[in-house]
Structure formats: C-alpha cells, structure tokens
Coordinates of C-alpha atoms and ligand atoms in Angstrom, one line a residue:
X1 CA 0.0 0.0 0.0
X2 CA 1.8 3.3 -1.3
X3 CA 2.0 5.8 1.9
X4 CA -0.9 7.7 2.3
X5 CA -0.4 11.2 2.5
X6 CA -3.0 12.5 5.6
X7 CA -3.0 15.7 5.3
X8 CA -3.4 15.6 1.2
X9 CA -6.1 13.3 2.0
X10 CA -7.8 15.5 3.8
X11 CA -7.8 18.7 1.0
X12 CA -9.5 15.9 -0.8
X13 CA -11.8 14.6 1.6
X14 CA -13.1 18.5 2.1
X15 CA -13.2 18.9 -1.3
X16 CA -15.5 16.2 -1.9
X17 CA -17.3 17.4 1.4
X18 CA -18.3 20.7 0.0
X19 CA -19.3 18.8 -3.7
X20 CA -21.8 16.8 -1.4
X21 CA -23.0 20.2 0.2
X22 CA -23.7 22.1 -2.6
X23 CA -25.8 19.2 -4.1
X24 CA -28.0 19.1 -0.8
X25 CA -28.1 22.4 -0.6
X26 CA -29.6 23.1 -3.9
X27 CA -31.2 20.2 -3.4
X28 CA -33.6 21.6 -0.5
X29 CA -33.8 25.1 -2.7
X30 CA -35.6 23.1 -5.7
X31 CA -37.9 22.3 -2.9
X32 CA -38.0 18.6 -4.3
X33 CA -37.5 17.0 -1.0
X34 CA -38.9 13.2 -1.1
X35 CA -38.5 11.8 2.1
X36 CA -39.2 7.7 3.5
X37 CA -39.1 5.9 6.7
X38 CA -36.2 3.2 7.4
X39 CA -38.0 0.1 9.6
X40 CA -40.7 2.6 9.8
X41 CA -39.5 5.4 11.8
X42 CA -35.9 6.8 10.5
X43 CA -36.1 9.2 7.9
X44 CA -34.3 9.0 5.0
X45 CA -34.5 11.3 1.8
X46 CA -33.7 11.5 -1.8
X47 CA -30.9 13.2 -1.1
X48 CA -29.3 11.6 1.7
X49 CA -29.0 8.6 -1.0
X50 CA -27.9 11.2 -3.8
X51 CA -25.4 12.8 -1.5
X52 CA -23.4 9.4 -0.6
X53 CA -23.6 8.3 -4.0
X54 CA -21.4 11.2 -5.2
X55 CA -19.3 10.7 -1.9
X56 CA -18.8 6.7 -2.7
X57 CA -18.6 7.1 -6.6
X58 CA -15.3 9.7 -6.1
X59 CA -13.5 7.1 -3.0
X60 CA -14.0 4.5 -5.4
X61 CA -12.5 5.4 -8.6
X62 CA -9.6 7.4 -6.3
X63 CA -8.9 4.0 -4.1
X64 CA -10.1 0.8 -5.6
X65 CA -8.6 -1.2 -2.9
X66 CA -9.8 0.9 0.3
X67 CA -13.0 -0.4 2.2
X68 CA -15.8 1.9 2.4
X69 CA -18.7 2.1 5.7
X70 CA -21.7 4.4 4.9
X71 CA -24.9 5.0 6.2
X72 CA -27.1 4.3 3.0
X73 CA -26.0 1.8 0.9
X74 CA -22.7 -0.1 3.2
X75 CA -23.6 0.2 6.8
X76 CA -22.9 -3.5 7.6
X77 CA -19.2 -3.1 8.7
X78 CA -19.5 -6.6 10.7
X79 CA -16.5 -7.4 8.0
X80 CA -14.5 -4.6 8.2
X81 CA -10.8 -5.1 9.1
X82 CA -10.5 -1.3 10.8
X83 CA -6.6 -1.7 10.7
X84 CA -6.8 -1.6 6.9
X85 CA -8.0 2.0 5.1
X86 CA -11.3 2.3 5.5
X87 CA -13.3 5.5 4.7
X88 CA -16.5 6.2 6.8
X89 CA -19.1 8.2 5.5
X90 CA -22.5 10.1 6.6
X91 CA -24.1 11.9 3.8
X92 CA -26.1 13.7 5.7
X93 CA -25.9 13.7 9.3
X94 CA -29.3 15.4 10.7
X95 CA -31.5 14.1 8.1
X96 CA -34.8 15.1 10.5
X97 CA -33.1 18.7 10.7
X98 CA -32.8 18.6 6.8
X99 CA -36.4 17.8 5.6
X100 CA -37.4 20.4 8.5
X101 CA -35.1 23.4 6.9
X102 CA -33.0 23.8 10.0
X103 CA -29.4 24.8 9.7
X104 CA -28.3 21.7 11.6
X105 CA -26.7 19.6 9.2
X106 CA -23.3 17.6 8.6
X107 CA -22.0 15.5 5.9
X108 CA -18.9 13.2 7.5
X109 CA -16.3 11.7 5.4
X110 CA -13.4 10.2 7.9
X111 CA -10.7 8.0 7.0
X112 CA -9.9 4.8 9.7
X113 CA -6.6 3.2 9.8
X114 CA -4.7 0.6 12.4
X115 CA -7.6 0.6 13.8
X116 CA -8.0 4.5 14.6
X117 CA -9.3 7.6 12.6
X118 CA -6.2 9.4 10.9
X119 CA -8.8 12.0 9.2
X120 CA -12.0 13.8 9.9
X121 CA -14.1 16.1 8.6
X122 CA -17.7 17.6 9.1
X123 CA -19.2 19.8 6.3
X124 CA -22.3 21.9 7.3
X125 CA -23.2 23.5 4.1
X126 CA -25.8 25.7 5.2
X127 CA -23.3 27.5 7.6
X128 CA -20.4 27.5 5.3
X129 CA -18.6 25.5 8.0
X130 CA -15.7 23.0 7.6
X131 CA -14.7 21.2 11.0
X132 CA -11.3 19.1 9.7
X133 CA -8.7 17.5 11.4
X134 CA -5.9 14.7 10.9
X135 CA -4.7 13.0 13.5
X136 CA -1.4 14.4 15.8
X137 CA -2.2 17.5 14.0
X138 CA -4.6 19.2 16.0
X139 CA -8.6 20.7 14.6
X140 CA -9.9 23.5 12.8
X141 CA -12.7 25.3 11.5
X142 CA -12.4 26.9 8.4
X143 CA -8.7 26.3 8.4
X144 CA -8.7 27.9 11.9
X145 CA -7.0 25.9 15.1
X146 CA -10.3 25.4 17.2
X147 CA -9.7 24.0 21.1
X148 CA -12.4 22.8 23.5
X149 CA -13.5 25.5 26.4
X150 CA -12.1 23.5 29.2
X151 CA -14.9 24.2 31.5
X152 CA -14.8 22.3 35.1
X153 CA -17.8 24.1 36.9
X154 CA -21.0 21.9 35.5
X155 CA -23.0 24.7 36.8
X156 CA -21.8 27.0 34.3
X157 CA -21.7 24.4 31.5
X158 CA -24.1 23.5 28.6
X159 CA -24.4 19.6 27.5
X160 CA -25.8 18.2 24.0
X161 CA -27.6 15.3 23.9
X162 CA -29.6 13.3 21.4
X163 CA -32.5 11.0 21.2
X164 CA -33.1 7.5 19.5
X165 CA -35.5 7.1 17.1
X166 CA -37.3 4.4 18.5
X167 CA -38.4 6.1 21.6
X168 CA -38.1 2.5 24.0
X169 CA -35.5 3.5 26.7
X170 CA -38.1 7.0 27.4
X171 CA -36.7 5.9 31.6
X172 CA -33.5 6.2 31.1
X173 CA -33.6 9.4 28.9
X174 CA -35.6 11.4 31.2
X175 CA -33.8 9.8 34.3
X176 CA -30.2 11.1 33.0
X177 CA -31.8 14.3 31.4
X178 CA -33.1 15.2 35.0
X179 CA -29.2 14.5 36.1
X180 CA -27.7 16.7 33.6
X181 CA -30.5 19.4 34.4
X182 CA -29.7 19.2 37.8
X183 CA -26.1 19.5 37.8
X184 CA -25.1 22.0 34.4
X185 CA -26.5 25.1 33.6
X186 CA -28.7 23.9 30.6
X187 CA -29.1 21.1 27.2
X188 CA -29.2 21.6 23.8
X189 CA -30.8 19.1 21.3
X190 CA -28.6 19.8 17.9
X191 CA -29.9 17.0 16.1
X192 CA -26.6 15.8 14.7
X193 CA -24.1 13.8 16.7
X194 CA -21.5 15.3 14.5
X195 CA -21.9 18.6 14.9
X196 CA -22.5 18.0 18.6
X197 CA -18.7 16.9 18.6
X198 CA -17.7 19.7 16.6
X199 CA -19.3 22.0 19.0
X200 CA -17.6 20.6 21.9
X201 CA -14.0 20.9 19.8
X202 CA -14.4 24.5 18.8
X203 CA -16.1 25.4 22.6
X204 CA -19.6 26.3 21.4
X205 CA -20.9 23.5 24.0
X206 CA -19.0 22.2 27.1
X207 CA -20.1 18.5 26.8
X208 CA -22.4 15.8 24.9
X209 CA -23.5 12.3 25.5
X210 CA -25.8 9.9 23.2
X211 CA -26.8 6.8 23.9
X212 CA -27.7 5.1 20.6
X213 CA -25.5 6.5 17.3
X214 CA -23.9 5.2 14.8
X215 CA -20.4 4.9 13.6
X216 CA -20.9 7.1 10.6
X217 CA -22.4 9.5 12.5
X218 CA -19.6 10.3 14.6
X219 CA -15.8 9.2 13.6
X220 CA -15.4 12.1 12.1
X221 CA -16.7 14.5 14.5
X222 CA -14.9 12.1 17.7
X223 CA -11.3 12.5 15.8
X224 CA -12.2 16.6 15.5
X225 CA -12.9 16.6 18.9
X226 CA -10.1 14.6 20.4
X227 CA -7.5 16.5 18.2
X228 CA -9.1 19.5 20.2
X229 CA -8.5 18.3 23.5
X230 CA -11.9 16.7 24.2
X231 CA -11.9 13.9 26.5
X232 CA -13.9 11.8 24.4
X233 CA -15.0 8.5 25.8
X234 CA -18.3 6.6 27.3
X235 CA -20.4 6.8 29.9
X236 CA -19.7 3.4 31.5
X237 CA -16.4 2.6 31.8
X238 CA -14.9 -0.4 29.9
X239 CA -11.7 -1.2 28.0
X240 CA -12.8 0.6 25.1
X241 CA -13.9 3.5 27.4
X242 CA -11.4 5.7 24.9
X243 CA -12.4 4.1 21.4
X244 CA -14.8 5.3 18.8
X245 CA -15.3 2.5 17.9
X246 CA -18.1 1.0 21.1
X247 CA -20.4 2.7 19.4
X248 CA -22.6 3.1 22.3
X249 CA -23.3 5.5 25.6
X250 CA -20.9 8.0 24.2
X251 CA -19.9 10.8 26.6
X252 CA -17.1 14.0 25.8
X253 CA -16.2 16.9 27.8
X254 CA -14.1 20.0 27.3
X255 CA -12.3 19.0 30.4
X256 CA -11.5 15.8 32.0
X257 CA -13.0 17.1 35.4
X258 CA -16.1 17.4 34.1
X259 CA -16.1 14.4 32.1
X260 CA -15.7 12.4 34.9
X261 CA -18.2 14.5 37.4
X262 CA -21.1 13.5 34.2
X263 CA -19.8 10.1 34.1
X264 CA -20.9 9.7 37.7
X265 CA -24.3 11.1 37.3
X266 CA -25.2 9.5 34.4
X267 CA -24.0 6.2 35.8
X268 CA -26.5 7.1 39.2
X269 CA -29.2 8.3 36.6
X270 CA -28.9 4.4 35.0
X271 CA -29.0 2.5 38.3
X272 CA -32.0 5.2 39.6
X273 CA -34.1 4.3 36.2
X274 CA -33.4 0.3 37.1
X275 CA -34.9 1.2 40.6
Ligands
LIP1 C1 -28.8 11.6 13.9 C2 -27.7 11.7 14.9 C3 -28.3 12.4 16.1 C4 -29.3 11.5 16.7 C5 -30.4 11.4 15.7 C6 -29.9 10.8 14.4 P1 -28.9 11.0 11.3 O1 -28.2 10.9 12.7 O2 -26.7 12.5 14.4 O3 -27.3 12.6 17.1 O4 -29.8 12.1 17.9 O5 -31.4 10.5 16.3 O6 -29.5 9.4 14.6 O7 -30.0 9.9 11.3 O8 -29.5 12.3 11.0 O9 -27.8 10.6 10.3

C-alpha cells in the first residue's frame, strides 16, 4: 500500500465534502425534498442517497482497494478489518433537521486506519462551516485551530444530547436528562451527533452524550474533537472507554474534570431508572 499522504487526503476529503454540500443544498432550494421511513421510523430522503452516491462514486475510482462504511447503501461493517483504510461516511448527518429546513446539518467523510481515525471532517453547508482534522495535528474550523472550552464548573456548562428514534429506553432518557438538568446550567438538542462533537471541539458546547448512534455518525466528529482536546469516551467505563469505535453511551467533555463529574451522574441516573 503506497503511503498515504493525511494531510493531502484530507484537502481531498473537504473537497469532496463541499461537492456533497452544494448538491443538498440546492437540493432543499428546488424544494423537491422526497422523504421515507427506514424500519418505519428513521427518515431517510432523496438526497441523503444522492449525496453518498457522489461521496462513494469519487472514493472508489480514487482507491479501488480501500473499504468503504456508509450510512445508505454499506452500513454492515461486521466485516471490516479497521486496521486496513477504511473510509467512513455520513451523507447527511441530521436528516430530521434537513427535511425540517433547520441549519443543523453535517456530511462526514473520515478516513480509519490501524484501527484509529487518521482523518476527519464535518461539512455543514448551510453554515459555510468546515470542522477538519488529521490526527497528531490538532482541529480546525475553516482552516482555523479550534480548542475545547475546558470548563470544570458543571453549573456553568451547557451539555448536548440526542435521542433515539425508537423512543423504548423513554426511563432512562428522562432519568439522566433530570441529572444533567440538575447538575449544568442547561441542554441543547442539535440533532446531529457530529456537529454536537464539533461543538464541543471549537467550545460552542462544554459536553455531549448519546446513547444510541452510529459509527458514521460520529468518527469524524470524535477525531475533530479529540485532536481539540476533548476527553472523548463513554459513559460506563470499559476497555474501550477511549475508542470510537463502542459505538454506544458516548460521553465527551471540554475537560477531563467534568467528564468524569457527568460520568458519575449519568451512571447514578442508570442504576435510579433500574430502581
Ligand atoms: C442523527 C444523529 C443524532 C441523533 C439522531 C440521528 P442521522 O443521525 O446525528 O445525534 O440524535 O437521532 O440518529 O439519522 O441524522 O444521520
């Protein structure tokens, strides 16, 4: 395999970012917006299958022999050897925010090698706004160094979360929301896990946890943030408490104090909603 040249890669990878954002954009302008329900609940539109069709046409015919994991049309990644180059895409994370005109939105292209991501970026085209990063070499928006805000006072900070779409766990959501409410000064609901991270990385939010995303949805965003000096990790501890790759119960914070002070009320919130 000829050595792979990150931060070239990465040029390329905004590049195709921005291709994929100005298709969705004028996508949503021509008002043409077809949308449809995935097992019924998760919506998907025309465009989220347009967008990673451009995304996974352009990886292709630039590297044959790399393995591709994305959301619409190769999300089984049960067979995927993560040591090997593998790119990871989301065409458009905050499809609900999409089809609703909100501003929201991020299309993810990350790059995963020896089993960690050596490239990220997170492409909101309605904002103009590139979040990039390769790994070792710190984040930015807009070519700009970003770092997180470093907060340790949960009183003063303000955590993103995000909710499944099959509403079945309704307990344990509330029972950690009412944590987090009564610890940090407020939420916010973005809607996209990757812009959530993103937030986190540049200082916009202090924190964010999810229970239920997907690995397209944040590899990007997680390498952005940890090349910003996030503590990125999960809510219960484990041996993969630092890997993007448990894709489950994900919890960062701008500092490790106050990573570790959320840890332990969302760990209380999960035994209270077992009670
Ligand atoms: C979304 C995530 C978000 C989560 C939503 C949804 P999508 O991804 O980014 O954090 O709360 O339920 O899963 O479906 O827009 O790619």
């Amino acid at each position: 395999m000829s050595e792979l040249n990150f931060p070239e890669l990465e040029k390329w990878a905004i590049n195709l970012a921005k291709q994929a954002g100005k298709l969705i954009r004028e996508g949503r302008e021509s008002n043409l917006i077809e949308s449809e329900f995935k097992n019924g609940t998760e919506l998907v539109t025309q465009m989220d299958v347009q967008s990673e069709k451009q995304i996974l046409s352009a990886i292709r015919e630039a590297f044959p022999d790399h393995q591709i994991v994305a959301e619409e049309s190769a999300n089984d990644a049960s067979n995927i050897n993560f040591q090997l180059p593998t790119w990871i895409v989301d065409p458009i994370d905050g499809t609900v925010n999409y089809a609703h005109n909100h501003s929201q939105v991020g299309i993810c292209i990350a790059l995963a090698m020896e089993e960690e991501i050596k490239i990220g970026v997170v492409y909101n085209p309605f904002t103009d706004e590139v979040f990039h990063a390769v790994k070792g070499q710190g984040a930015c928006l807009n070519g700009n160094k970003i770092k997180a805000g470093g907060k340790t006072e949960l009183k003063r900070c303000v955590v993103a979360t995000g909710f499944p779409y099959e509403k079945t766990e309704i307990s344990q959501i509330t029972k950690r929301l009412e944590g987090i409410l009564s610890h940090c000064a407020d939420i916010r609901r973005l809607g996209s896990a990757a812009l959530d991270l993103c937030w986190v990385a540049c200082g916009r939010m202090d924190a964010y946890y999810e229970r239920d995303i997907k690995l397209w949805d944040i590899a990007a965003g997680w390498l952005i943030a940890e090349e910003a000096g996030v503590t990125c990790g999960h809510i219960q501890p484990s041996e993969q408490e630092n890997s993007v790759f448990l894709v489950e119960d994900i919890l960062v914070s701008g500092s490790e104090i106050s990573y570790r002070q959320l840890q332990e009320i969302l760990q209380t919130a999960d035994q209270q909603s077992l009670n």
